[in-house]
XYZ file of C-alpha atoms in Angstrom:
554
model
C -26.169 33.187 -25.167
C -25.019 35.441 -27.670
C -22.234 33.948 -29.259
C -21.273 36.620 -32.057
C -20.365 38.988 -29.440
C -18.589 36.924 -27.156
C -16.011 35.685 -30.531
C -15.947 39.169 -31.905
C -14.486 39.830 -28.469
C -11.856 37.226 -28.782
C -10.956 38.398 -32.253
C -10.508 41.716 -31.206
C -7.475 41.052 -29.206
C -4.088 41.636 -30.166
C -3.469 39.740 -32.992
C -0.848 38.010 -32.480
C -1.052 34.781 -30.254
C 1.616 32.407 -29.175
C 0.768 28.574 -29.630
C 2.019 27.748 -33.287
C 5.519 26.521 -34.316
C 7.747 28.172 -32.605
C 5.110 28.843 -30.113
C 4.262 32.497 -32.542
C 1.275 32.066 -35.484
C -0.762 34.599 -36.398
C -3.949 34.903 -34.264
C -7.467 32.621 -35.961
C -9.685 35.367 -37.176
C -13.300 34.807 -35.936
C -14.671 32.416 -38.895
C -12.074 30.300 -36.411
C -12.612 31.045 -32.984
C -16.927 30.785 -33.447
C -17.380 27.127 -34.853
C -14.904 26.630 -32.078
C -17.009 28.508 -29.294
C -20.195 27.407 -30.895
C -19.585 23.684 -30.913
C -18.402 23.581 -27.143
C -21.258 25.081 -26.104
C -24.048 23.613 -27.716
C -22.337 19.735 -27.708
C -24.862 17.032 -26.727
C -23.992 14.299 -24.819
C -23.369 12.113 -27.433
C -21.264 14.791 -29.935
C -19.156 14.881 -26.713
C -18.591 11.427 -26.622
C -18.184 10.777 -30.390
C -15.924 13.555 -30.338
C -13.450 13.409 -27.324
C -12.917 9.337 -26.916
C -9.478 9.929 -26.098
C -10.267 12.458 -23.355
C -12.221 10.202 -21.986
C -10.023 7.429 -22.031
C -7.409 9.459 -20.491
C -9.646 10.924 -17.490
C -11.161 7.765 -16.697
C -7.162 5.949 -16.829
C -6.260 9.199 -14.561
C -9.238 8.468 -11.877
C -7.802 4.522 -11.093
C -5.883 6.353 -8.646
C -9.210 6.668 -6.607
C -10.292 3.086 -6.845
C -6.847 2.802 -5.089
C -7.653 5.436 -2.322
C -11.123 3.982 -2.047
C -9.841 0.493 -1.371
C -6.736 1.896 0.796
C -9.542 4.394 2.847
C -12.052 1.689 3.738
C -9.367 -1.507 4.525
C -8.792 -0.557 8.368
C -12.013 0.137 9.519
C -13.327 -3.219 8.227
C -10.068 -4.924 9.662
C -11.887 -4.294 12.710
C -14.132 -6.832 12.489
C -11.744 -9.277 11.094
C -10.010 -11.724 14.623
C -6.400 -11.681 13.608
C -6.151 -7.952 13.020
C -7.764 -7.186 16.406
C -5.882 -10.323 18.356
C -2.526 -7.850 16.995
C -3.508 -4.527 17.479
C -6.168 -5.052 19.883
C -6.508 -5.736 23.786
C -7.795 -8.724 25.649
C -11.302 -8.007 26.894
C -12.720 -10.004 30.223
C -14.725 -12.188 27.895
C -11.792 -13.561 26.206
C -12.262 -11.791 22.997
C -9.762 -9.166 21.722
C -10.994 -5.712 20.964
C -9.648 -2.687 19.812
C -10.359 0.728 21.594
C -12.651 3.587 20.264
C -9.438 6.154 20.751
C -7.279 3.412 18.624
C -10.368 3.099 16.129
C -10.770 6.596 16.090
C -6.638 6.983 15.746
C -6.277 4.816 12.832
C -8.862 6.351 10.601
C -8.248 10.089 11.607
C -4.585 9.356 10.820
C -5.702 8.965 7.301
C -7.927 12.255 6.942
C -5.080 13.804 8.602
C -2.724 12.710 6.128
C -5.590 14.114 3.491
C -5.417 17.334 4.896
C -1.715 17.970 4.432
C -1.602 16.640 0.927
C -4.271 18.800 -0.497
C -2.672 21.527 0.818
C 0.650 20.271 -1.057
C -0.849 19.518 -4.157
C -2.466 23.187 -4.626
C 1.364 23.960 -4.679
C 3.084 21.386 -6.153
C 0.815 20.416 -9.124
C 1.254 24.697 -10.116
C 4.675 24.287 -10.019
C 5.586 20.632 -11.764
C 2.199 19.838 -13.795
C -0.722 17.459 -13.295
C 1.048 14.442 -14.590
C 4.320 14.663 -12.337
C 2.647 15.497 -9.075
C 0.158 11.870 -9.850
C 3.596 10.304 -10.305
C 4.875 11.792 -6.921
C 1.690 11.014 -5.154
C 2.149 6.697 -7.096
C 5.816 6.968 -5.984
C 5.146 8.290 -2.565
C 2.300 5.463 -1.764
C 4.304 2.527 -2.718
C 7.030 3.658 -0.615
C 4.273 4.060 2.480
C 2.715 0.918 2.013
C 5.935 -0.362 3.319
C 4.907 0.695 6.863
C 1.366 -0.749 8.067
C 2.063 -3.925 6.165
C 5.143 -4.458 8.399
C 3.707 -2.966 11.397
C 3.328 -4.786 14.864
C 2.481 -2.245 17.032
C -0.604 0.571 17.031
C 1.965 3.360 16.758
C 3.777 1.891 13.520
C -0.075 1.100 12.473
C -1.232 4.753 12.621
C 2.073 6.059 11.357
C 1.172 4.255 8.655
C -1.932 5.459 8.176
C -0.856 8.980 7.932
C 1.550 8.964 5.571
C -0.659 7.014 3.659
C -2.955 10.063 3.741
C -0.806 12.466 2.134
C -0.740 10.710 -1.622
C -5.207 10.142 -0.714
C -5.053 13.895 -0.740
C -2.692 14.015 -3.829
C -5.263 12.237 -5.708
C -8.498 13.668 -4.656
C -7.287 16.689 -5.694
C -5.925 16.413 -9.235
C -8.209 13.385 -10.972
C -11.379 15.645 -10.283
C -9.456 18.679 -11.626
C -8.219 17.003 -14.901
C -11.667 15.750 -15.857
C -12.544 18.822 -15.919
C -9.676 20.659 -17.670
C -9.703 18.204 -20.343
C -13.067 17.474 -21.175
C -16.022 19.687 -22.761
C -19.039 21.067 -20.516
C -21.129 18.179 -22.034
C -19.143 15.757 -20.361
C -17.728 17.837 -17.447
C -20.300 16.534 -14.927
C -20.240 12.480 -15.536
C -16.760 11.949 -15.287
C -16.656 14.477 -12.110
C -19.019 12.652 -10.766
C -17.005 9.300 -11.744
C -14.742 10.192 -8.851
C -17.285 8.803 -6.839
C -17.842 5.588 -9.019
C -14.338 4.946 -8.814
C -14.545 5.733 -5.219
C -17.169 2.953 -4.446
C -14.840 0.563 -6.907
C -12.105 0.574 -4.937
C -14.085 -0.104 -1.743
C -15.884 -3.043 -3.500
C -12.571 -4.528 -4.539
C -11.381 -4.142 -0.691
C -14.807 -5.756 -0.164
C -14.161 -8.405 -2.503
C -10.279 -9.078 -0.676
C -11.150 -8.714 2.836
C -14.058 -11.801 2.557
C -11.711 -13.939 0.608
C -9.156 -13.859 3.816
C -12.125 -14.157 6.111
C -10.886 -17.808 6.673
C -7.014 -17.541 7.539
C -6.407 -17.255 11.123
C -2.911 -15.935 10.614
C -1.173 -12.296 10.200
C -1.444 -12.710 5.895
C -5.429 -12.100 6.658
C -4.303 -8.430 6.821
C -1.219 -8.311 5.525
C -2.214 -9.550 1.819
C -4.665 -6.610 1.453
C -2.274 -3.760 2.235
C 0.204 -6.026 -0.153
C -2.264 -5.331 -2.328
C -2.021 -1.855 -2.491
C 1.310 -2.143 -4.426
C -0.645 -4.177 -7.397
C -2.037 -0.469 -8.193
C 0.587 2.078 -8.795
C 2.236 0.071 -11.647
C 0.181 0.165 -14.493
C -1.466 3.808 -13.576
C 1.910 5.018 -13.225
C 2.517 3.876 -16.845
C -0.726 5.299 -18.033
C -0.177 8.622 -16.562
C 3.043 9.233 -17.774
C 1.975 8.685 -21.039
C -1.222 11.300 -20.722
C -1.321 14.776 -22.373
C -0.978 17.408 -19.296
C -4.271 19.415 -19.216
C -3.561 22.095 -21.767
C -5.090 24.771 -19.050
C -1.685 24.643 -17.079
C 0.434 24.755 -20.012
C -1.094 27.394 -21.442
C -0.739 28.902 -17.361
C 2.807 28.416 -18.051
C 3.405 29.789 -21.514
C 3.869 26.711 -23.390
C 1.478 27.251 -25.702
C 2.806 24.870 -28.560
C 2.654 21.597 -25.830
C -0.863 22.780 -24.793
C -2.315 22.954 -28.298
C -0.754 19.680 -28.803
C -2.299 18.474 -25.952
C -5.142 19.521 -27.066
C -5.028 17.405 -30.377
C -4.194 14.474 -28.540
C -7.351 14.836 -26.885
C -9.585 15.477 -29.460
C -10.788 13.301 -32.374
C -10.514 14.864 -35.774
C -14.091 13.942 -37.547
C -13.530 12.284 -41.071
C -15.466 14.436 -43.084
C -13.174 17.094 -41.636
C -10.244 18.333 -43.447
C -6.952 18.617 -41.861
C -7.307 22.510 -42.533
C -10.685 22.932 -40.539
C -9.801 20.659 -37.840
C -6.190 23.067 -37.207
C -8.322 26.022 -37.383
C -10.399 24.411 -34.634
C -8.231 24.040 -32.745
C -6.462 27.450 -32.849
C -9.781 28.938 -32.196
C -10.285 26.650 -28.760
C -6.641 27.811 -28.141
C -7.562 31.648 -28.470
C -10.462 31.449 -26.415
C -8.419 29.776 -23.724
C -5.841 31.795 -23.558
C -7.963 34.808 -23.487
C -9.939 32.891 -20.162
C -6.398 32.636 -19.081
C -5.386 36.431 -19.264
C -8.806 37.609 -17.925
C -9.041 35.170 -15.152
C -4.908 36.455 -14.430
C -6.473 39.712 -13.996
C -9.387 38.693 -11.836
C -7.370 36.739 -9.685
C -4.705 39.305 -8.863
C -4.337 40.194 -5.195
C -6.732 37.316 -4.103
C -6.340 34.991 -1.259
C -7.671 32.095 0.946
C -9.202 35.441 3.306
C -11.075 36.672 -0.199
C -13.102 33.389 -0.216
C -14.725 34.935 3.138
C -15.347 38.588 1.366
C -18.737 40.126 0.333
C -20.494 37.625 -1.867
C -17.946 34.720 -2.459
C -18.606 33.950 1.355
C -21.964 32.782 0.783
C -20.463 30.938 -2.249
C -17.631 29.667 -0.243
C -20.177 28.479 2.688
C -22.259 26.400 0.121
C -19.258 24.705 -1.066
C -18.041 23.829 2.215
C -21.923 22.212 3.663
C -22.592 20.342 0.303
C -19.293 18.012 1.293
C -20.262 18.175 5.486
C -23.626 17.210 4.476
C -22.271 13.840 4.035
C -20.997 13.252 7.073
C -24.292 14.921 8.393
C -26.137 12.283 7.140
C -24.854 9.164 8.650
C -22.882 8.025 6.195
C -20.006 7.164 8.331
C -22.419 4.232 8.975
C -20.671 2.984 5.403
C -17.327 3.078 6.621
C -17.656 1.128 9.473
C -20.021 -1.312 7.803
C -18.628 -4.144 8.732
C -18.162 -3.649 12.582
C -21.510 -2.337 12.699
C -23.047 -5.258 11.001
C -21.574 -7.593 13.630
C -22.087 -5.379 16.335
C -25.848 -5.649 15.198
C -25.338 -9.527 15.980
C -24.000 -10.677 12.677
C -21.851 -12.974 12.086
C -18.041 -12.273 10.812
C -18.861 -14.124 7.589
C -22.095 -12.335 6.827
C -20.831 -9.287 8.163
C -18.065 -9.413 5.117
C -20.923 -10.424 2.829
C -23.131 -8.279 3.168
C -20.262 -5.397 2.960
C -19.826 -6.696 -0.104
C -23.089 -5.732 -1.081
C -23.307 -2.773 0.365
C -20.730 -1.715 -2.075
C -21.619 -3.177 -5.445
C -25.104 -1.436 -4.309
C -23.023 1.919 -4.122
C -21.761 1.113 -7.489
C -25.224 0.665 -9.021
C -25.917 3.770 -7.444
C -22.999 6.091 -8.764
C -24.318 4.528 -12.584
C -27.875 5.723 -11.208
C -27.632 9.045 -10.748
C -26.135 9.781 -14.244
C -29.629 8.790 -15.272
C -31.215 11.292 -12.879
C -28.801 14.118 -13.672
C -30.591 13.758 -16.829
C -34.204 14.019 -15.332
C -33.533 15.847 -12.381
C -31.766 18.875 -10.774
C -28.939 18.984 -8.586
C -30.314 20.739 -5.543
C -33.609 18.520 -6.123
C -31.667 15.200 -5.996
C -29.647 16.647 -2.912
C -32.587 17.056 -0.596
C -34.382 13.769 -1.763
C -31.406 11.956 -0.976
C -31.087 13.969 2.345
C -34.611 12.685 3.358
C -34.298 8.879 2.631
C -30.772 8.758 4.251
C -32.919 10.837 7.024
C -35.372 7.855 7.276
C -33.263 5.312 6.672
C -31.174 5.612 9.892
C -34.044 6.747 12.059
C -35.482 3.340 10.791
C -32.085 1.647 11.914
C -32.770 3.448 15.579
C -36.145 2.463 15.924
C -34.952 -1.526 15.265
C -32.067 -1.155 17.534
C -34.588 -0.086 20.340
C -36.479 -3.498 20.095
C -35.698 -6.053 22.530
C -34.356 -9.728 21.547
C -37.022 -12.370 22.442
C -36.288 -14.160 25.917
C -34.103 -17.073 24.497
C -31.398 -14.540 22.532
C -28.392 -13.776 25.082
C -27.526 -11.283 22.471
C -28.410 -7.411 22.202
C -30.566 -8.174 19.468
C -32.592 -10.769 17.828
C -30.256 -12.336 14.339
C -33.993 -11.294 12.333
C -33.889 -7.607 13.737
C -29.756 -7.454 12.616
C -30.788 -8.711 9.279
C -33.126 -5.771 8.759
C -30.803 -3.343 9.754
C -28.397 -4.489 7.649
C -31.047 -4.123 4.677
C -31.964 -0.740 5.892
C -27.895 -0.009 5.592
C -27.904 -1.878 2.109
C -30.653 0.634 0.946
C -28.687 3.772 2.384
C -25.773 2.599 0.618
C -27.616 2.950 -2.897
C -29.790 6.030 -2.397
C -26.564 7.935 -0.945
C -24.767 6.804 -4.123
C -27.400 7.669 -6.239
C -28.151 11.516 -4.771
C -25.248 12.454 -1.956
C -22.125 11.434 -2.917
C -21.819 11.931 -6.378
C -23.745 15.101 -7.223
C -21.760 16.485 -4.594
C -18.816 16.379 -7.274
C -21.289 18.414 -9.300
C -22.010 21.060 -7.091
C -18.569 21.871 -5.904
C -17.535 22.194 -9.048
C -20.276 24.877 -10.241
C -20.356 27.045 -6.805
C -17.228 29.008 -6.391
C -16.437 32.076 -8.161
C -14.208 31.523 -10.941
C -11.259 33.471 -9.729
C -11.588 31.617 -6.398
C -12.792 28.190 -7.478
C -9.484 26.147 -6.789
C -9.050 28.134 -3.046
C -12.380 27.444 -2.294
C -12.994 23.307 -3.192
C -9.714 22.833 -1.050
C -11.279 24.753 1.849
C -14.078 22.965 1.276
C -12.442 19.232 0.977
C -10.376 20.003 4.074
C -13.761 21.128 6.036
C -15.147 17.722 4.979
C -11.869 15.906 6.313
C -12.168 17.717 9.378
C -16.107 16.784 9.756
C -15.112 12.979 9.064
C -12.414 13.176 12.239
C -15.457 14.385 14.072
C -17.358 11.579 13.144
C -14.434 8.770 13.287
C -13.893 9.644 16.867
C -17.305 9.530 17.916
C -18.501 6.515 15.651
C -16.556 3.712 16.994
C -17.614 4.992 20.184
C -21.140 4.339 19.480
C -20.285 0.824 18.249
C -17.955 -0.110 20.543
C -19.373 -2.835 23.101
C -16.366 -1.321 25.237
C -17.046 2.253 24.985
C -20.873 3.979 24.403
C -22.194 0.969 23.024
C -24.920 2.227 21.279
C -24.804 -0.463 18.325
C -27.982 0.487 15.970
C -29.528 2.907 18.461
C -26.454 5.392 16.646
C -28.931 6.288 13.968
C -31.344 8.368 16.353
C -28.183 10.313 16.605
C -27.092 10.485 12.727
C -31.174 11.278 12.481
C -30.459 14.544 13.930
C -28.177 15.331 12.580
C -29.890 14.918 9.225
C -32.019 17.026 9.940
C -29.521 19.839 10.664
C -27.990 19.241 6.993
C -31.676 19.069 5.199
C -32.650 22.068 7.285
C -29.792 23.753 5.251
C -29.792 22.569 1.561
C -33.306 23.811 1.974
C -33.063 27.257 3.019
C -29.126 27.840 1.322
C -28.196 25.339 -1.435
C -29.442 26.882 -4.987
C -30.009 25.091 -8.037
C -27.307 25.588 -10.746
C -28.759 23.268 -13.302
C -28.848 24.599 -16.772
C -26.519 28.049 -15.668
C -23.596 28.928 -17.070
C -20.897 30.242 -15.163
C -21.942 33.909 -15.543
C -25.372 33.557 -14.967
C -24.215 32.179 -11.569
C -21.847 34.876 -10.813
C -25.151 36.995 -11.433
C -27.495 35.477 -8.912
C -25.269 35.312 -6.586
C -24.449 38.907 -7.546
C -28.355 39.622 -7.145
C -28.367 38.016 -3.481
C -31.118 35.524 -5.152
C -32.745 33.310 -2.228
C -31.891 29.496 -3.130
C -35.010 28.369 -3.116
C -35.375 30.723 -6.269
C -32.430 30.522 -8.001
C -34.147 27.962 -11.003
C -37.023 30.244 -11.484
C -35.435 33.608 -11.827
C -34.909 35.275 -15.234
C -32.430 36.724 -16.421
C -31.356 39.156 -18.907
C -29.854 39.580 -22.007
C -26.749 41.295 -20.422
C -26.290 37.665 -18.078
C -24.990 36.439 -20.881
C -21.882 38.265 -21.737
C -18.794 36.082 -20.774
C -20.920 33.115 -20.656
C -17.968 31.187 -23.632
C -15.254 32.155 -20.907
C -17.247 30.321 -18.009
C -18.388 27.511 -19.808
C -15.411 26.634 -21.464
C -13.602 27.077 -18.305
């Protein structure tokens, strides 16, 4: 990149900025905006970490809220499998076993996404409006209050009512954590603790895990009711953490208040002690200039745009990208996760090993999520994509094929106990290659995709498309499970097979490789109309590099 250029352009601008005392100093000259530029862009790994502890600290305090969502998401479809929940929301079968429907299943967990939908929308509003911070407090204050309703509920309407109010704050906080990781946090670290979403994610549904196999013993209401207690252990302490956080200096400086961003950003940053006070302010008044020059120029890009712009000329490739990457996950069968524990028992588990084994399906997932920051190092994003598109692919063809063999002549059930115990390992190693490839690099991509001036407009399109896939696949799911309904128990994964296919078919032939690009070198190839399969082998120029500082330290 050329560097000189890209600071003699920032100290060309007027020169008088606005984030000192009295929010008016005069503007760095360049000896103060290039170490700036410089050392954000060429930080290692470890310089990141050695230098931005408290960033850190404050991202990965920020992201509890989705170990909450991720043990709040997966708690009703594994309260499927457990007997009280289904003796009180269920019906009583001819057998003389209670049951809940496929349109209740289907009704509880679309509630949720549902919910999602409407909060994401909400947030892109509310968190311009009152800050980062004060919407997570909204979304804490907002959940506790919801909780109130499925742990008091007694009927499936006050159940799913339940579940989609619960849904709003889940949208709340799948929006902002993955956003203030990356406002606050340099380029070096940018993709682990996006990608930490999905760790926390996994966390939260291993905790559930944890909860739901204690209780496996009590035959009474508390079975169910004590997890969704839980959920008001959570917004306490996060709460607490969150409203002592710095707000991401991006939407102060969005707002003018340049002095609270620049102390923001001091609170996130860790003055080296070889560094005098001196060099360390000068620092940080040259990361202040270049952001508020990003700011202005990205003001001026942005002007006029709208949700119909992210379907325009070139940004509706970019746009269409986005959106796959996140339906590519439901493409793949991993709605198989979800409803792990029903499935397990509807491949002839029992209700104890069922929770077990969920159990380890999830601490898997979390071994997983630590995995693939190892092969981010190694590997690119589009290549770790389509591996983990073809072993989820073989995986649940694998889990068809065993669900097609016949129990021996002395089993009364659909399938022999040794055939459910390798399905379940087949679903044990889907769990970790998922979360090793699929679900967190998708973080990555989403992130590096979208046009800048479009990028926010364009991951809640995307996030919403994903929602709406997953009520696709939560009505049709418990269908497939459902002794009641289809019952197609394992035989589901010839269907989630083919529909692999469909997704690999397309990461192929559309999703490029952004490793190693910067922002502007993206906005180039897609510029160029670059095939995807090309994308990491094209050169570029000299000229690519102009505005690369504004991208990157975007």
């Amino acid at each position: 990149m050329n560097s000189t250029s890209t600071a003699d352009t920032l100290a060309s601008a007027p020169t008088i900025s606005k984030f000192g005392s009295g929010d008016t100093i005069l503007k760095p000259s360049t000896s103060a905006v290039q170490p700036a530029y410089d050392g954000e862009d060429s930080m290692t790994l470890r310089e990141g970490i050695r230098l931005y502890p408290k960033a850190i600290t404050w991202s990965v305090l920020l992201s509890l809220t989705l170990i909450m969502e991720g043990f709040s998401t997966i708690l009703v479809p594994n309260l499927f499998a457990m007997g009280p929940f289904r003796r009180q929301f269920g019906d009583l079968q001819l057998n003389g076993e209670y049951e809940i429907s496929a349109d209740w299943q289907s009704g509880f967990v679309n509630g949720g996404l549902a919910g999602q939908i409407l909060g994401l929308f909400a947030t892109g509003t509310l968190a311009e409006r009152i800050g980062y911070r004060y919407t997570l407090m909204v979304g804490l204050a907002t959940m506790s209050l919801f909780v109130f309703v499925p742990f008091f509920a007694t009927s499936k309407i006050m159940l799913l009512v339940g579940q989609c109010l619960l849904g709003v704050p889940w949208g709340v906080f799948q929006c902002i954590c993955t956003v203030y990781a990356a406002d606050v946090c340099p380029a070096a670290l940018r993709a682990f603790l996006t990608t930490y979403v999905n760790a926390c994610w996994v966390l939260g549904q291993l905790i559930a895990s944890i909860v739901l196999r204690g209780m496996i013993g009590d035959s009474t209401t508390w079975s169910y009711r004590i997890p969704f207690a839980l959920q008001w252990v959570f917004p306490l302490p996060i709460v607490v953490a969150v409203f002592f956080a710095p707000e991401s200096p991006w939407w102060l400086i969005r707002q003018n208040r340049f002095s609270d961003a620049k102390n923001a950003l001091r609170r996130l940053r860790t003055q080296p002690k070889t560094q005098s006070d001196t060099t360390f302010d000068n620092k940080l008044n040259g990361a202040m200039e270049i952001m508020i020059q990003t700011n202005e120029k990205e003001q001026q890009m942005q002007s006029g745009t709208s949700y119909k712009d992210c379907f325009k000329g070139v940004d509706r490739r970019r746009t269409e990208i986005t959106c796959m990457v996140w339906i590519a996950q439901t493409l793949c069968g991993g709605t198989f996760m979800g409803f792990s524990t029903y499935f397990y028992e509807q491949a002839g588990l029992s209700s104890s090993n069922a929770f077990t084994l969920s159990l380890g399906q999830f601490a898997l997932g979390l071994f997983g999520v630590i995995l693939s920051w190892v092969l981010m190092a190694y590997f690119g994003r589009r290549t770790l994509y389509l591996w983990g598109q073809a072993l989820t692919f073989l995986f649940v063809a694998l889990i068809g094929v065993l669900g097609c063999i016949p129990p021996n002549n002395s089993s009364t059930a659909a399938i022999s106990p040794e055939i459910g115990w390798a399905i379940a390992a087949l679903l044990l190693v889907f769990t970790l290659v998922y979360d090793a490839t699929l679900g967190p690099i998708c973080y990555s991509l989403v992130s590096e995709m979208p046009s800048t001036r479009l990028r926010s407009k364009t991951i809640v399109l995307a996030r919403n498309c994903y929602n709406v896939s997953g009520i696709v696949t939560n009505v049709i799911t418990p269908r497939m499970l459902n002794p009641t309904a289809w019952g197609w128990g394992a035989k589901a994964g010839f269907f989630w097979a083919g529909t692999s296919v469909l997704g690999i078919a397309w990461s192929w032939y559309r999703l490029p490789e952004p490793r190693g690009r910067s922002f502007a070198e993206l906005d180039e190839l897609f510029e160029r109309r670059v095939p995807a399969r090309k994308f990491s082998g094209t050169e570029l120029g000299r000229g690519s590099d102009e505005g690369e500082g504004e991208g990157e330290n975007r």
